[in-house]
Backbone as ProteinMPNN parsed JSONL, in Angstrom:
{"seq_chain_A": "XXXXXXXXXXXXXXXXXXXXXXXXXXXXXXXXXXXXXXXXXXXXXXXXXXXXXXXXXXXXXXXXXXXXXXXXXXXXXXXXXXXXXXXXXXXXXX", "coords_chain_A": {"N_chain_A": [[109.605, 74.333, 131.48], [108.657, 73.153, 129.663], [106.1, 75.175, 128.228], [108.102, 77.048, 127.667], [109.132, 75.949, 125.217], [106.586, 75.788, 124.063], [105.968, 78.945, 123.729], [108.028, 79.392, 122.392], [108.125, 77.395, 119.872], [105.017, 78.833, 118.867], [106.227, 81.52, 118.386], [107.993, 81.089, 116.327], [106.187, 79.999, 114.728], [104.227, 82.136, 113.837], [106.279, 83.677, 112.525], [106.972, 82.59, 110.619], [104.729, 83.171, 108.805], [104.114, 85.332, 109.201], [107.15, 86.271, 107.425], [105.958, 84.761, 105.127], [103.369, 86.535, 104.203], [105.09, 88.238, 103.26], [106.636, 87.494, 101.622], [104.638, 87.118, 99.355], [103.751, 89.751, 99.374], [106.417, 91.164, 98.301], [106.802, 89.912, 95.745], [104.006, 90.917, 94.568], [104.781, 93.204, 94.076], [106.926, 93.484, 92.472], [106.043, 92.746, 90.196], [104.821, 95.324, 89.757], [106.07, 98.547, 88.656], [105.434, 100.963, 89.814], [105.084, 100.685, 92.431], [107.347, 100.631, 93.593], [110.046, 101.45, 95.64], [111.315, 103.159, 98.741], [110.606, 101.419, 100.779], [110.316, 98.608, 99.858], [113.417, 97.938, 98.962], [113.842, 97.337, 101.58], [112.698, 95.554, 102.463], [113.355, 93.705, 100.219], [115.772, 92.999, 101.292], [115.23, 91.442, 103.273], [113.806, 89.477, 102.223], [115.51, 88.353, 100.188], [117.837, 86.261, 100.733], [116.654, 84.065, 101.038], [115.816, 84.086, 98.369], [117.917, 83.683, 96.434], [119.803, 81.861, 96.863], [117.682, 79.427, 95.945], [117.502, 80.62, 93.486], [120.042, 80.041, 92.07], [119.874, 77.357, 91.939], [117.414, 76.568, 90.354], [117.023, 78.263, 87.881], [115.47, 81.533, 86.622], [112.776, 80.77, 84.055], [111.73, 81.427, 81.142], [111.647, 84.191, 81.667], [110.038, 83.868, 84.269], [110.195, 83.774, 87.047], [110.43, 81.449, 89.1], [111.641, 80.737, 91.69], [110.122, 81.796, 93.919], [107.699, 80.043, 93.793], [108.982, 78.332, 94.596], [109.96, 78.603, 97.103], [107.73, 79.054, 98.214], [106.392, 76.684, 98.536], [107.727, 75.183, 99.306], [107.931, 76.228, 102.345], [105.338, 75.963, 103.005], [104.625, 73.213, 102.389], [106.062, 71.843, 103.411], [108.094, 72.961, 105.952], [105.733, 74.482, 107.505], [103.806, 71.858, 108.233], [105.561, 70.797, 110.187], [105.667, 72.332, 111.84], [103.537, 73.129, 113.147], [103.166, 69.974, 113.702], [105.165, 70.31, 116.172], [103.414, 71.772, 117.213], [101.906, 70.764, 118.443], [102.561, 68.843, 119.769], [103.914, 70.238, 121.666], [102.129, 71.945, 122.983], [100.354, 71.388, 123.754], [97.687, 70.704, 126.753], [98.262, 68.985, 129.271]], "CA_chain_A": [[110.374, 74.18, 130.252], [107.377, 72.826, 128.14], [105.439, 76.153, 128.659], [108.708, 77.95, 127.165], [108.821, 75.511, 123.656], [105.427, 75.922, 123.518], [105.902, 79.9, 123.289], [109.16, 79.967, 121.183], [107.112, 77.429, 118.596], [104.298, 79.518, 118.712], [106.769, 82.625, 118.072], [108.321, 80.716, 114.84], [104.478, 79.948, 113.636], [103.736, 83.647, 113.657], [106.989, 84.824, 111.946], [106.679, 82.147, 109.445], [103.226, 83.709, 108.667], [104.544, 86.997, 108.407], [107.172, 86.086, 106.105], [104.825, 84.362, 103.724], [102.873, 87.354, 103.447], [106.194, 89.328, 102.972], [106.886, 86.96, 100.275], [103.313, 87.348, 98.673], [103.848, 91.264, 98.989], [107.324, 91.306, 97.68], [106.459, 89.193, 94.739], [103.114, 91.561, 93.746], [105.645, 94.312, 94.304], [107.821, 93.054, 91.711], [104.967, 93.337, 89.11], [104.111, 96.8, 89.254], [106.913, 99.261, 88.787], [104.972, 101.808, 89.926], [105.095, 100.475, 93.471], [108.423, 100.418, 94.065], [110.131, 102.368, 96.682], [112.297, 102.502, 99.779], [110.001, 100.713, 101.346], [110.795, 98.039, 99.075], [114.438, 97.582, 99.579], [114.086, 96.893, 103.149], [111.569, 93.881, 102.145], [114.077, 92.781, 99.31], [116.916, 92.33, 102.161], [114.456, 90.219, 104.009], [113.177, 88.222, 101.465], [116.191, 87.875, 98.86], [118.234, 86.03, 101.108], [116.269, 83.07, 100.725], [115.297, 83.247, 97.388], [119.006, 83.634, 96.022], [119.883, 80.024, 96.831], [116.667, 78.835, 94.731], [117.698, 81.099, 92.14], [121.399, 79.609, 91.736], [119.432, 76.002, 91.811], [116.421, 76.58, 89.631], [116.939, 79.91, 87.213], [114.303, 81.948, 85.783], [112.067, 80.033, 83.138], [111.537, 82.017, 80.274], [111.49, 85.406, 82.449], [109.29, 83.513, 84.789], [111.016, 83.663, 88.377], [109.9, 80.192, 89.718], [111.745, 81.044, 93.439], [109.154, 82.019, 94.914], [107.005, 79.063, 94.525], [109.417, 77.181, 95.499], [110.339, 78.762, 98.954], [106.323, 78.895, 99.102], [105.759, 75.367, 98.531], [108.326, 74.147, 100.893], [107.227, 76.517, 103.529], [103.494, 75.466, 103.216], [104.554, 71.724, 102.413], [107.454, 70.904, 104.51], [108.292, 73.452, 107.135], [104.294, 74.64, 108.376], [103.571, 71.205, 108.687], [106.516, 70.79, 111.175], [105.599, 73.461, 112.848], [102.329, 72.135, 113.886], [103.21, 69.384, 114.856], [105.594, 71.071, 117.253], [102.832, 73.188, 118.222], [100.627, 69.99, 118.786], [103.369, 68.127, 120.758], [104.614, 71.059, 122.866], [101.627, 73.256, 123.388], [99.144, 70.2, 124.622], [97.537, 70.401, 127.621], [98.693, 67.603, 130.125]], "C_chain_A": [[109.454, 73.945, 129.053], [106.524, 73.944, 127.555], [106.884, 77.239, 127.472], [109.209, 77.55, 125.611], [107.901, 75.97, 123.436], [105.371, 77.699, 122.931], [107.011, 80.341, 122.183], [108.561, 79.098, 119.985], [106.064, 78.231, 118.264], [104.424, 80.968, 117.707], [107.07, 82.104, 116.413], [107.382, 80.354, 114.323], [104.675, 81.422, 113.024], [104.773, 84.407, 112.419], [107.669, 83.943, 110.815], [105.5, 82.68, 108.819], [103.733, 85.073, 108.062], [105.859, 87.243, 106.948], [106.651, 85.451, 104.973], [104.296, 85.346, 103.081], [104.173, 88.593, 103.221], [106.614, 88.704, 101.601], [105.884, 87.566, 99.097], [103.437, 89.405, 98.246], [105.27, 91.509, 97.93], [107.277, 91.071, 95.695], [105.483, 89.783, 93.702], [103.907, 92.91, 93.702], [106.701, 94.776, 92.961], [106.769, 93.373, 90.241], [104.832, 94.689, 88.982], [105.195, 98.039, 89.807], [106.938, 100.686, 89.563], [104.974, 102.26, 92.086], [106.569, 100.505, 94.29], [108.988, 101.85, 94.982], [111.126, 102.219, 97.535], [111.887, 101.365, 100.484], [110.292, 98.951, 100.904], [112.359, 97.096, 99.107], [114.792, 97.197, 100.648], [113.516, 95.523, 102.759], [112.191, 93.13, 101.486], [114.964, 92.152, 100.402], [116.15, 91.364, 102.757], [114.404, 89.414, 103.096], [114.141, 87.648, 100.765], [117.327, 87.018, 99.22], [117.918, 84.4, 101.117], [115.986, 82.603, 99.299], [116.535, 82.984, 96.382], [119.351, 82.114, 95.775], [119.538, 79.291, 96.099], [116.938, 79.187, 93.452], [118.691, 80.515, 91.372], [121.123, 77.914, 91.248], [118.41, 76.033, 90.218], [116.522, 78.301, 89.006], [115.579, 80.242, 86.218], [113.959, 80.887, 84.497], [111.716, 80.847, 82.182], [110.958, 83.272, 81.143], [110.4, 85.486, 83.813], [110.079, 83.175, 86.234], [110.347, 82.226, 89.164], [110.228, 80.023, 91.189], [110.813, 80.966, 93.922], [108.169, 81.105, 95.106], [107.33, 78.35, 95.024], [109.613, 77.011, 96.707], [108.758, 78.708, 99.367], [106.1, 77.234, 99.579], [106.786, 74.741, 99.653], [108.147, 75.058, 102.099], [106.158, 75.75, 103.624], [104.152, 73.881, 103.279], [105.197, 71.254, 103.61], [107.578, 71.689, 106.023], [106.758, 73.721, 108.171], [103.706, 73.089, 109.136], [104.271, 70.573, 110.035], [106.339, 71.466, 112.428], [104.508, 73.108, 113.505], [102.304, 71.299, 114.346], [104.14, 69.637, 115.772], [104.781, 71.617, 118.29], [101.723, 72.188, 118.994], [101.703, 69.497, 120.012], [103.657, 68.941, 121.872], [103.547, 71.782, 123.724], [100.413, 72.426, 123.828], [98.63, 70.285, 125.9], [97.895, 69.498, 128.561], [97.386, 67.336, 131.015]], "O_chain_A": [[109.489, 74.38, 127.902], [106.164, 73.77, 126.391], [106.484, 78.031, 126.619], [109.605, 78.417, 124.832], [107.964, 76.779, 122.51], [104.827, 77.895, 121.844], [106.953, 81.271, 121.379], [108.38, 79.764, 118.966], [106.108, 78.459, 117.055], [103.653, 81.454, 116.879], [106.5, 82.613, 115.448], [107.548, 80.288, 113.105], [105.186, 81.71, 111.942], [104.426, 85.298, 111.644], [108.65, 84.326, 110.177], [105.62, 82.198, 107.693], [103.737, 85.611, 106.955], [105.74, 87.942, 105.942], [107.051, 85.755, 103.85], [104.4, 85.472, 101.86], [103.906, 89.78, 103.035], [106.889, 89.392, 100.618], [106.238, 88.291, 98.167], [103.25, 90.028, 97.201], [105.093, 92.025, 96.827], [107.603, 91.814, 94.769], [105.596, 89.581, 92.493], [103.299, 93.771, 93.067], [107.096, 95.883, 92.595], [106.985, 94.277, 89.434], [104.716, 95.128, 87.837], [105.236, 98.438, 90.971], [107.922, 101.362, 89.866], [104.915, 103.3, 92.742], [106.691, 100.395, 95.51], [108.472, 102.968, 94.978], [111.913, 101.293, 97.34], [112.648, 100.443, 100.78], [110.464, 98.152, 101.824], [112.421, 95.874, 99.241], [115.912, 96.727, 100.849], [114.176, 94.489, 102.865], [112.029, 91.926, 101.682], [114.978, 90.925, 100.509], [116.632, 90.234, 102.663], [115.134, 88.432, 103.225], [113.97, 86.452, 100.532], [118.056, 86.796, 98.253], [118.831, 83.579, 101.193], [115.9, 81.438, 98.909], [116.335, 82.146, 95.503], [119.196, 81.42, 94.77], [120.271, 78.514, 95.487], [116.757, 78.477, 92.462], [118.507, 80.375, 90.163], [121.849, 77.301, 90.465], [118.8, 75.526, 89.167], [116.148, 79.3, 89.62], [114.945, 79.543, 85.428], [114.884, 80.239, 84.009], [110.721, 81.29, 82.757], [109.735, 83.302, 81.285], [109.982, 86.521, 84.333], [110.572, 82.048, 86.289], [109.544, 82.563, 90.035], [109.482, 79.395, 91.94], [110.532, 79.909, 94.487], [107.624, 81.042, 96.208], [106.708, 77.617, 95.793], [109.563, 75.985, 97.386], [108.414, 78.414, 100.511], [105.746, 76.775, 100.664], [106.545, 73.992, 100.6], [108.26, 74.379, 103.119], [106.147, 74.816, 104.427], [104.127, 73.375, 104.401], [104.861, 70.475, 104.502], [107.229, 71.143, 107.069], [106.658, 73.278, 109.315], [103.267, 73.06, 110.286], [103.604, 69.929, 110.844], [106.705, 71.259, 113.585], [104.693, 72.72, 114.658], [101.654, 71.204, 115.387], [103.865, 68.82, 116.652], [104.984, 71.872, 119.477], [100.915, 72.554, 119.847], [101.502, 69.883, 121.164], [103.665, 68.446, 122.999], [103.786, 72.184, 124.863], [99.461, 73.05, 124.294], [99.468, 69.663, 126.552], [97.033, 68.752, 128.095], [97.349, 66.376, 131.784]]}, "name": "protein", "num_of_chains": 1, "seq": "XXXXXXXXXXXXXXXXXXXXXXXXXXXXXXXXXXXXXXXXXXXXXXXXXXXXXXXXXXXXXXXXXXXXXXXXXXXXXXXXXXXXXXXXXXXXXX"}
């Protein structure tokens, strides 16, 4: 049972990781019009789902979208750190 936390935290490390840098892409994506694409719209459904929420809380700042640091900073602050220690508690040697 410990063996099968240890791989489903492991799994939610990784695919916290990957959305971060889906954030980070989305976000430089958003800058340059030039980039935009289908490709694009698939990444918004992922990502805009979270940042909606933030948006309805905290609205643009003088055309300055502030979301995104915020879902960064409480990933990195609050949730990664969680996750580690998950990954320390579960994935320990005995």
């Amino acid at each position: 049972m410990n063996g099968l936390l240890c791989y489903a935290t492991e799994i939610l490390n990784y695919l916290l990781t990957i959305f971060t840098i889906a954030l980070f892409v989305y976000a430089v994506a958003s800058w340059f019009p030039g980039l935009r694409g289908r490709w694009l719209y698939y990444l918004a459904r992922f990502i805009e789902p979270v940042l909606a929420p933030v948006r309805r809380i905290i609205p643009p700042i003088g055309g300055l979208d502030v979301a995104f640091l915020v879902v960064l900073l409480i990933l990195q602050l609050v949730i990664r750190p969680l996750i580690g220690s998950a990954l320390l508690n579960t994935c320990r040697p005995f």
